[in-house]
Amino acid sequence: MDVEARVLDAIDEAETVGLLADLVRVPSVTGSDAESDLQDRCARMLAEWGLDVDMWKLDLDDLRSREGFPGTEAERAEGYGVVGVTEGEGVPALILQGHADVVPIGDPGKWEGQDPFGARLTATTLHGRGACDMKAGLAASLAVVRALRRAGVRLARPLAVHCVVSEEDGGLGAFATLARGHTGEAAVITEPTSGALITATAGALTFRLEVAGRAAHGATRYEGVNAVEAFWPVLRAVRELERERNRDRDALFGGNPVPYPIEIGTVRAGDWASTVPDLLVAEGRLGVRLGEDPAEARAALEAALAALDDPWLRDNPVRVTWPGGQFASGRLPDGHPLAEETAAAVADATGAAPSRTAAPYGSDLRLYAAAGVPTLHYGPGDVRFAHAPREQVDLREVRDVTRALALLALRRCGVR
């Protein structure tokens, strides 16, 4: 208990906020040069704090050829992995994992004149792209290491920090880190969870639909077939499939009405204002149910669209392909002690026991689980702010998560 109190006292909240602000100010959009810059900064910090650091350049061609490659969407010329490991005997007893990449800012006008990467501070909140998803979680993990060092604690078994890239478009960084042999007994991914423990995540598969039409001059449109109109029954079929796939829901999702959403994110059609469009291309994401083979999920969408009772689409079937990120589902094994250990650390740090739930989105959890590393999510931030122009994180959550993770690290790794 004296050691725990000493480490908690060594957590400097203002310093942690400053670290978070520094991370947010790096515009580390997936696949960008800044993503590599941030990885280099993380590696240097971990090395300064005395960890054994492995920073390596990803062999993109090799990774793409490997079984289980998770797919990517962003253009990428390079990527780096970063792993820091403390002293201690054996494999890491705990991994703290976070991703350095963030999504693009979207429409700059929606940021109300604020710099999306300015790390604007209010009394209890930090605003900026990536503040919630998930640089607050990354800052909390780094702050744990710094507090351990400041308190002069030497761990009996190693603690590892994994800083990964490309989570937002599939999980290439986590895939590469595990392929390099960096594993452990258990992992906490510090994605935003609003104080809850997320012990399971649904999957998400990116799909592309190509719907044919027949071109004609707009003045004689009756000679053609508009691909936009041909898409209407496709959209109705997608919505009906979504209803079917969400009838039976795992109790972990609580009151979530649609834990396995299917959404069309982009639609493009036509190339001239006075021409009947002969092709519509739609891209979206298909939710994968807990425990479902992604191949079964793909087959369900393909079968639903092949069965469309539409004269034009019977003769001109929708073409379905699967580019981009391919997230399977994943979950912590029932009864694994990591859930109880994390819940106890959270309760001791915050005074309240955390709830447990599942998330309707894919994450790196499924890659660690598939590699035999029991994993859950626990981190600062409300996921509703992720990817949004109002992205922000409550600094009180950053404080609470840092304290809870410090206790978990001490208890799992032990002290010499």
Short mmCIF file of C-alpha atoms in Angstrom, two decimals:
data_model
loop_
_atom_site.label_atom_id
_atom_site.label_comp_id
_atom_site.label_asym_id
_atom_site.label_seq_id
_atom_site.Cartn_x
_atom_site.Cartn_y
_atom_site.Cartn_z
CA MET A 1 0.00 0.00 0.00
CA ASP A 2 2.89 2.37 0.70
CA VAL A 3 4.25 1.72 -2.79
CA GLU A 4 0.85 2.36 -4.34
CA ALA A 5 0.45 5.61 -2.44
CA ARG A 6 3.92 6.70 -3.50
CA VAL A 7 3.19 6.05 -7.18
CA LEU A 8 -0.18 7.82 -7.05
CA ASP A 9 1.49 10.80 -5.40
CA ALA A 10 4.05 10.81 -8.23
CA ILE A 11 1.36 11.38 -10.88
CA ASP A 12 1.53 15.08 -11.78
CA GLU A 13 -1.89 15.99 -13.21
CA ALA A 14 -0.75 19.26 -14.76
CA GLU A 15 2.20 17.49 -16.35
CA THR A 16 -0.11 14.83 -17.78
CA VAL A 17 -2.37 17.50 -19.28
CA GLY A 18 0.69 19.14 -20.80
CA LEU A 19 1.76 15.81 -22.27
CA LEU A 20 -1.72 15.29 -23.73
CA ALA A 21 -1.67 18.76 -25.26
CA ASP A 22 1.72 18.06 -26.83
CA LEU A 23 0.37 14.82 -28.35
CA VAL A 24 -2.73 16.55 -29.76
CA ARG A 25 -0.64 19.28 -31.36
CA VAL A 26 1.00 16.68 -33.60
CA PRO A 27 -1.40 16.31 -36.59
CA SER A 28 -0.84 12.55 -36.82
CA VAL A 29 -3.54 11.69 -39.37
CA THR A 30 -3.42 8.05 -40.41
CA GLY A 31 -0.67 7.50 -42.97
CA SER A 32 0.83 10.99 -42.67
CA ASP A 33 4.42 11.97 -41.96
CA ALA A 34 3.22 13.42 -38.65
CA GLU A 35 2.08 9.94 -37.60
CA SER A 36 5.70 8.81 -37.90
CA ASP A 37 6.88 11.93 -36.07
CA LEU A 38 4.62 11.14 -33.12
CA GLN A 39 5.87 7.57 -32.96
CA ASP A 40 9.42 8.90 -32.80
CA ARG A 41 8.44 11.22 -29.93
CA CYS A 42 6.86 8.36 -28.01
CA ALA A 43 9.94 6.19 -28.52
CA ARG A 44 12.22 8.95 -27.25
CA MET A 45 10.09 9.52 -24.14
CA LEU A 46 10.04 5.83 -23.28
CA ALA A 47 13.80 5.60 -23.77
CA GLU A 48 14.38 8.67 -21.56
CA TRP A 49 12.42 6.94 -18.79
CA GLY A 50 14.69 3.91 -18.94
CA LEU A 51 12.56 1.44 -20.88
CA ASP A 52 14.00 -0.99 -23.38
CA VAL A 53 12.60 0.48 -26.60
CA ASP A 54 12.08 -1.29 -29.91
CA MET A 55 11.29 1.13 -32.75
CA TRP A 56 11.21 -0.38 -36.21
CA LYS A 57 10.09 0.49 -39.71
CA LEU A 58 7.17 -1.63 -40.85
CA ASP A 59 7.80 -3.90 -43.84
CA LEU A 60 4.53 -3.08 -45.59
CA ASP A 61 4.90 -5.63 -48.38
CA ASP A 62 5.63 -8.43 -45.94
CA LEU A 63 2.70 -7.51 -43.71
CA ARG A 64 0.27 -7.40 -46.65
CA SER A 65 1.32 -10.94 -47.60
CA ARG A 66 0.67 -12.39 -44.14
CA GLU A 67 -2.39 -14.40 -43.21
CA GLY A 68 -4.82 -12.30 -41.25
CA PHE A 69 -3.66 -8.95 -42.69
CA PRO A 70 -6.34 -6.55 -41.42
CA GLY A 71 -6.52 -4.28 -44.47
CA THR A 72 -5.89 -0.56 -44.80
CA GLU A 73 -7.69 2.42 -46.31
CA ALA A 74 -5.31 5.36 -46.00
CA GLU A 75 -2.44 5.77 -48.43
CA ARG A 76 0.78 4.90 -46.69
CA ALA A 77 4.44 5.19 -47.68
CA GLU A 78 5.81 4.14 -44.30
CA GLY A 79 4.91 3.27 -40.75
CA TYR A 80 6.73 2.63 -37.50
CA GLY A 81 6.13 0.41 -34.51
CA VAL A 82 7.11 1.43 -30.99
CA VAL A 83 7.25 -0.82 -27.94
CA GLY A 84 8.78 0.07 -24.60
CA VAL A 85 9.33 -2.57 -21.90
CA THR A 86 10.34 -2.02 -18.28
CA GLU A 87 12.64 -4.14 -16.20
CA GLY A 88 11.37 -7.45 -14.82
CA GLU A 89 11.57 -11.16 -15.44
CA GLY A 90 9.63 -13.03 -18.12
CA VAL A 91 7.04 -11.81 -20.59
CA PRO A 92 5.18 -8.58 -19.79
CA ALA A 93 2.51 -9.15 -17.18
CA LEU A 94 0.60 -6.19 -18.62
CA ILE A 95 0.51 -4.30 -21.90
CA LEU A 96 -0.86 -0.76 -22.12
CA GLN A 97 -1.70 -0.10 -25.77
CA GLY A 98 -2.71 3.02 -27.63
CA HIS A 99 -2.77 4.24 -31.21
CA ALA A 100 -0.99 7.39 -32.36
CA ASP A 101 -3.04 8.01 -35.50
CA VAL A 102 -6.15 10.16 -35.78
CA VAL A 103 -8.80 10.66 -38.45
CA PRO A 104 -8.82 13.78 -40.68
CA ILE A 105 -10.43 16.96 -39.36
CA GLY A 106 -13.34 17.02 -41.84
CA ASP A 107 -14.83 20.42 -42.72
CA PRO A 108 -12.55 23.08 -41.14
CA GLY A 109 -15.54 25.42 -40.86
CA LYS A 110 -17.15 23.12 -38.30
CA TRP A 111 -14.32 23.83 -35.85
CA GLU A 112 -15.69 27.36 -35.27
CA GLY A 113 -12.41 29.13 -35.98
CA GLN A 114 -10.40 26.92 -33.65
CA ASP A 115 -7.27 25.09 -34.72
CA PRO A 116 -8.25 21.38 -34.74
CA PHE A 117 -4.77 20.56 -33.49
CA GLY A 118 -4.50 23.51 -31.11
CA ALA A 119 -5.23 21.53 -27.93
CA ARG A 120 -7.54 24.24 -26.60
CA LEU A 121 -8.00 24.05 -22.82
CA THR A 122 -11.00 25.04 -20.75
CA ALA A 123 -11.43 24.54 -17.02
CA THR A 124 -11.95 20.76 -17.20
CA THR A 125 -11.70 19.90 -20.89
CA LEU A 126 -9.13 19.65 -23.67
CA HIS A 127 -10.40 20.10 -27.24
CA GLY A 128 -8.77 18.94 -30.45
CA ARG A 129 -8.63 16.20 -33.03
CA GLY A 130 -7.50 13.04 -31.30
CA ALA A 131 -8.03 14.36 -27.78
CA CYS A 132 -10.63 11.66 -27.14
CA ASP A 133 -9.66 9.07 -29.75
CA MET A 134 -7.25 8.30 -28.34
CA LYS A 135 -4.40 10.52 -27.30
CA ALA A 136 -5.88 10.93 -23.83
CA GLY A 137 -5.51 7.19 -23.36
CA LEU A 138 -2.00 7.25 -24.78
CA ALA A 139 -1.07 10.11 -22.44
CA ALA A 140 -2.46 8.19 -19.47
CA SER A 141 -0.31 5.16 -20.31
CA LEU A 142 2.81 7.29 -20.68
CA ALA A 143 2.02 9.09 -17.43
CA VAL A 144 1.89 5.74 -15.62
CA VAL A 145 5.44 4.95 -16.74
CA ARG A 146 6.64 8.40 -15.73
CA ALA A 147 5.07 8.07 -12.28
CA LEU A 148 6.64 4.66 -11.71
CA ARG A 149 10.04 6.10 -12.56
CA ARG A 150 9.55 9.23 -10.45
CA ALA A 151 8.52 7.07 -7.47
CA GLY A 152 11.65 4.94 -7.87
CA VAL A 153 9.65 1.71 -8.28
CA ARG A 154 11.23 -1.30 -9.94
CA LEU A 155 8.78 -3.90 -11.18
CA ALA A 156 9.19 -7.63 -10.63
CA ARG A 157 7.65 -8.47 -14.01
CA PRO A 158 7.72 -6.27 -17.10
CA LEU A 159 5.18 -3.65 -18.05
CA ALA A 160 5.00 -2.97 -21.79
CA VAL A 161 3.70 0.07 -23.64
CA HIS A 162 2.65 -0.46 -27.26
CA CYS A 163 2.29 2.67 -29.41
CA VAL A 164 0.76 1.66 -32.74
CA VAL A 165 -0.24 3.29 -36.03
CA SER A 166 -3.05 2.75 -38.49
CA GLU A 167 -5.70 1.65 -35.99
CA GLU A 168 -8.25 3.92 -37.62
CA ASP A 169 -8.12 2.12 -40.96
CA GLY A 170 -7.81 -1.49 -39.89
CA GLY A 171 -5.15 -2.17 -37.28
CA LEU A 172 -1.95 -2.53 -39.32
CA GLY A 173 0.18 -1.24 -36.44
CA ALA A 174 -1.15 -3.69 -33.88
CA PHE A 175 -0.89 -6.51 -36.44
CA ALA A 176 2.75 -5.60 -37.08
CA THR A 177 3.55 -5.33 -33.37
CA LEU A 178 2.18 -8.77 -32.62
CA ALA A 179 3.87 -10.24 -35.70
CA ARG A 180 7.18 -8.92 -34.39
CA GLY A 181 6.68 -11.02 -31.27
CA HIS A 182 5.62 -8.39 -28.76
CA THR A 183 3.01 -10.13 -26.63
CA GLY A 184 2.14 -10.36 -22.95
CA GLU A 185 -0.11 -12.03 -20.40
CA ALA A 186 -2.85 -9.39 -20.68
CA ALA A 187 -3.51 -6.02 -22.30
CA VAL A 188 -5.54 -2.90 -21.67
CA ILE A 189 -6.25 -0.74 -24.70
CA THR A 190 -6.92 2.78 -23.50
CA GLU A 191 -9.63 3.65 -26.02
CA PRO A 192 -12.35 6.02 -24.71
CA THR A 193 -14.85 4.12 -22.54
CA SER A 194 -16.43 6.81 -20.30
CA GLY A 195 -15.15 4.98 -17.24
CA ALA A 196 -16.60 1.59 -18.20
CA LEU A 197 -14.78 -1.64 -18.96
CA ILE A 198 -15.38 -2.81 -22.51
CA THR A 199 -14.76 -6.54 -22.60
CA ALA A 200 -16.02 -7.25 -26.12
CA THR A 201 -16.17 -5.42 -29.43
CA ALA A 202 -18.22 -6.09 -32.52
CA GLY A 203 -16.46 -6.13 -35.84
CA ALA A 204 -16.78 -3.89 -38.89
CA LEU A 205 -16.09 -4.72 -42.53
CA THR A 206 -15.71 -2.08 -45.23
CA PHE A 207 -17.66 -2.86 -48.40
CA ARG A 208 -18.09 -1.29 -51.84
CA LEU A 209 -21.25 -1.65 -53.94
CA GLU A 210 -21.34 -0.97 -57.68
CA VAL A 211 -24.86 -0.51 -59.05
CA ALA A 212 -25.21 -0.37 -62.82
CA GLY A 213 -27.50 1.90 -64.81
CA ARG A 214 -27.82 2.63 -68.52
CA ALA A 215 -26.61 5.98 -69.84
CA ALA A 216 -28.77 8.21 -72.01
CA HIS A 217 -29.12 11.91 -72.78
CA GLY A 218 -31.01 13.70 -70.04
CA ALA A 219 -33.49 14.97 -72.61
CA THR A 220 -34.44 11.37 -73.41
CA ARG A 221 -33.98 9.92 -69.95
CA TYR A 222 -36.67 7.30 -70.64
CA GLU A 223 -34.11 5.58 -72.89
CA GLY A 224 -31.80 5.02 -69.95
CA VAL A 225 -31.84 3.54 -66.46
CA ASN A 226 -30.76 5.85 -63.66
CA ALA A 227 -28.26 4.10 -61.37
CA VAL A 228 -29.45 6.28 -58.48
CA GLU A 229 -33.00 4.92 -58.82
CA ALA A 230 -31.60 1.40 -59.18
CA PHE A 231 -29.90 1.93 -55.81
CA TRP A 232 -33.15 2.52 -53.91
CA PRO A 233 -34.06 -1.17 -53.49
CA VAL A 234 -30.43 -1.85 -52.56
CA LEU A 235 -30.64 0.61 -49.68
CA ARG A 236 -33.95 -0.89 -48.53
CA ALA A 237 -32.36 -4.36 -48.55
CA VAL A 238 -29.42 -3.09 -46.50
CA ARG A 239 -31.78 -1.66 -43.88
CA GLU A 240 -33.81 -4.88 -43.73
CA LEU A 241 -30.62 -6.93 -43.32
CA GLU A 242 -29.58 -4.63 -40.49
CA ARG A 243 -32.89 -5.27 -38.72
CA GLU A 244 -32.49 -9.03 -39.10
CA ARG A 245 -28.91 -9.06 -37.82
CA ASN A 246 -29.82 -7.06 -34.71
CA ARG A 247 -32.81 -9.14 -33.57
CA ASP A 248 -30.70 -11.25 -31.21
CA ARG A 249 -28.24 -9.13 -29.26
CA ASP A 250 -25.70 -10.13 -26.64
CA ALA A 251 -26.69 -8.92 -23.18
CA LEU A 252 -23.31 -7.15 -22.89
CA PHE A 253 -24.63 -4.47 -25.26
CA GLY A 254 -27.25 -3.44 -22.71
CA GLY A 255 -29.79 -1.04 -24.20
CA ASN A 256 -27.91 -0.44 -27.45
CA PRO A 257 -30.65 -0.85 -30.10
CA VAL A 258 -28.26 -1.43 -33.01
CA PRO A 259 -24.97 -3.01 -31.89
CA TYR A 260 -24.30 -4.30 -35.41
CA PRO A 261 -25.03 -1.33 -37.68
CA ILE A 262 -24.81 -1.37 -41.45
CA GLU A 263 -24.26 2.09 -42.88
CA ILE A 264 -23.63 3.60 -46.29
CA GLY A 265 -20.97 6.25 -45.83
CA THR A 266 -20.32 7.49 -49.37
CA VAL A 267 -22.36 7.52 -52.57
CA ARG A 268 -21.06 8.65 -55.96
CA ALA A 269 -22.94 8.61 -59.27
CA GLY A 270 -22.80 10.27 -62.66
CA ASP A 271 -20.23 12.30 -64.52
CA TRP A 272 -22.35 14.87 -66.41
CA ALA A 273 -25.40 16.89 -65.40
CA SER A 274 -27.41 16.08 -68.54
CA THR A 275 -26.54 12.39 -68.72
CA VAL A 276 -28.47 9.57 -67.04
CA PRO A 277 -25.88 8.07 -64.64
CA ASP A 278 -24.82 4.56 -65.61
CA LEU A 279 -22.94 3.71 -62.40
CA LEU A 280 -23.39 4.34 -58.69
CA VAL A 281 -20.66 3.42 -56.26
CA ALA A 282 -21.53 3.23 -52.57
CA GLU A 283 -19.16 2.41 -49.73
CA GLY A 284 -20.06 1.52 -46.19
CA ARG A 285 -19.47 -0.64 -43.16
CA LEU A 286 -21.07 -3.89 -42.09
CA GLY A 287 -21.22 -4.76 -38.39
CA VAL A 288 -19.89 -8.20 -37.43
CA ARG A 289 -21.66 -9.98 -34.58
CA LEU A 290 -19.76 -11.23 -31.54
CA GLY A 291 -18.21 -14.58 -32.36
CA GLU A 292 -19.24 -14.43 -36.02
CA ASP A 293 -16.77 -15.41 -38.71
CA PRO A 294 -16.30 -12.32 -40.92
CA ALA A 295 -16.77 -14.58 -43.95
CA GLU A 296 -20.31 -15.32 -42.73
CA ALA A 297 -21.04 -11.61 -42.37
CA ARG A 298 -19.80 -10.95 -45.91
CA ALA A 299 -21.91 -13.80 -47.23
CA ALA A 300 -25.02 -12.39 -45.52
CA LEU A 301 -24.74 -9.05 -47.32
CA GLU A 302 -23.90 -10.65 -50.64
CA ALA A 303 -26.86 -13.05 -50.36
CA ALA A 304 -29.29 -10.25 -49.42
CA LEU A 305 -28.33 -8.23 -52.47
CA ALA A 306 -28.30 -11.24 -54.81
CA ALA A 307 -31.86 -12.05 -53.73
CA LEU A 308 -33.29 -8.63 -54.66
CA ASP A 309 -36.61 -9.00 -56.48
CA ASP A 310 -36.02 -6.25 -59.01
CA PRO A 311 -36.15 -6.76 -62.80
CA TRP A 312 -33.18 -4.51 -63.57
CA LEU A 313 -30.99 -5.82 -60.73
CA ARG A 314 -31.74 -9.45 -61.60
CA ASP A 315 -30.13 -8.87 -64.98
CA ASN A 316 -27.55 -6.42 -63.65
CA PRO A 317 -26.60 -7.70 -60.18
CA VAL A 318 -24.93 -5.45 -57.66
CA ARG A 319 -21.18 -5.99 -57.55
CA VAL A 320 -19.92 -6.33 -53.96
CA THR A 321 -16.24 -6.03 -53.03
CA TRP A 322 -14.46 -5.76 -49.67
CA PRO A 323 -11.69 -3.14 -49.69
CA GLY A 324 -10.24 -1.34 -46.70
CA GLY A 325 -10.34 -2.25 -43.04
CA GLN A 326 -11.66 -5.65 -42.02
CA PHE A 327 -12.33 -5.78 -38.26
CA ALA A 328 -13.42 -9.09 -36.79
CA SER A 329 -15.15 -9.12 -33.41
CA GLY A 330 -13.24 -9.90 -30.23
CA ARG A 331 -13.79 -10.40 -26.53
CA LEU A 332 -12.07 -11.07 -23.25
CA PRO A 333 -12.55 -14.73 -22.28
CA ASP A 334 -15.34 -15.18 -19.74
CA GLY A 335 -13.96 -15.39 -16.24
CA HIS A 336 -10.51 -14.04 -17.09
CA PRO A 337 -9.08 -12.28 -14.01
CA LEU A 338 -8.11 -9.14 -15.96
CA ALA A 339 -11.69 -7.87 -15.73
CA GLU A 340 -11.85 -8.20 -11.94
CA GLU A 341 -8.34 -6.85 -11.48
CA THR A 342 -9.06 -3.78 -13.61
CA ALA A 343 -12.42 -3.22 -11.94
CA ALA A 344 -10.77 -3.35 -8.50
CA ALA A 345 -8.09 -0.86 -9.56
CA VAL A 346 -10.74 1.49 -10.96
CA ALA A 347 -12.84 1.26 -7.80
CA ASP A 348 -9.83 1.95 -5.58
CA ALA A 349 -8.71 4.89 -7.72
CA THR A 350 -12.12 6.51 -8.23
CA GLY A 351 -14.34 5.23 -5.42
CA ALA A 352 -16.83 3.68 -7.85
CA ALA A 353 -16.98 0.27 -9.49
CA PRO A 354 -17.04 0.48 -13.30
CA SER A 355 -19.84 -0.94 -15.42
CA ARG A 356 -19.05 -3.57 -18.07
CA THR A 357 -20.27 -3.44 -21.60
CA ALA A 358 -19.52 -4.22 -25.24
CA ALA A 359 -18.75 -1.77 -28.05
CA PRO A 360 -20.47 -1.72 -31.46
CA TYR A 361 -17.25 -0.92 -33.32
CA GLY A 362 -14.10 -2.79 -34.26
CA SER A 363 -10.75 -2.19 -32.59
CA ASP A 364 -7.30 -3.62 -32.04
CA LEU A 365 -8.76 -5.74 -29.24
CA ARG A 366 -9.62 -8.49 -31.69
CA LEU A 367 -6.01 -8.70 -32.95
CA TYR A 368 -4.58 -9.09 -29.44
CA ALA A 369 -7.29 -11.60 -28.56
CA ALA A 370 -6.56 -13.60 -31.73
CA ALA A 371 -2.87 -13.63 -30.77
CA GLY A 372 -3.74 -15.14 -27.39
CA VAL A 373 -3.46 -11.95 -25.34
CA PRO A 374 -6.58 -11.42 -23.17
CA THR A 375 -7.57 -7.79 -23.70
CA LEU A 376 -10.13 -5.20 -22.66
CA HIS A 377 -10.73 -1.49 -23.21
CA TYR A 378 -10.53 1.08 -20.43
CA GLY A 379 -9.66 4.69 -21.09
CA PRO A 380 -10.64 8.34 -20.78
CA GLY A 381 -13.18 10.00 -23.05
CA ASP A 382 -16.71 9.65 -24.41
CA VAL A 383 -16.71 7.88 -27.78
CA ARG A 384 -19.52 10.17 -28.96
CA PHE A 385 -16.90 12.93 -29.25
CA ALA A 386 -14.56 10.75 -31.35
CA HIS A 387 -14.16 11.76 -35.00
CA ALA A 388 -16.36 14.83 -34.40
CA PRO A 389 -15.55 18.53 -34.82
CA ARG A 390 -16.33 19.01 -31.14
CA GLU A 391 -13.81 16.31 -30.16
CA GLN A 392 -12.81 16.73 -26.54
CA VAL A 393 -11.90 14.85 -23.39
CA ASP A 394 -12.73 15.50 -19.75
CA LEU A 395 -9.46 15.96 -17.90
CA ARG A 396 -10.93 14.45 -14.75
CA GLU A 397 -11.31 11.19 -16.67
CA VAL A 398 -7.66 11.39 -17.74
CA ARG A 399 -6.71 11.74 -14.06
CA ASP A 400 -8.90 8.83 -12.95
CA VAL A 401 -7.73 6.49 -15.70
CA THR A 402 -4.06 7.28 -15.05
CA ARG A 403 -4.46 6.48 -11.36
CA ALA A 404 -6.37 3.26 -12.04
CA LEU A 405 -3.84 2.04 -14.61
CA ALA A 406 -0.99 2.79 -12.23
CA LEU A 407 -2.58 0.57 -9.58
CA LEU A 408 -3.28 -2.17 -12.11
CA ALA A 409 0.31 -2.09 -13.34
CA LEU A 410 1.68 -2.36 -9.81
CA ARG A 411 -0.62 -5.22 -8.88
CA ARG A 412 -0.13 -7.24 -12.07
CA CYS A 413 3.60 -6.70 -12.38
CA GLY A 414 4.56 -6.68 -8.70
CA VAL A 415 7.42 -4.79 -7.10
CA ARG A 416 10.99 -5.93 -6.43
#
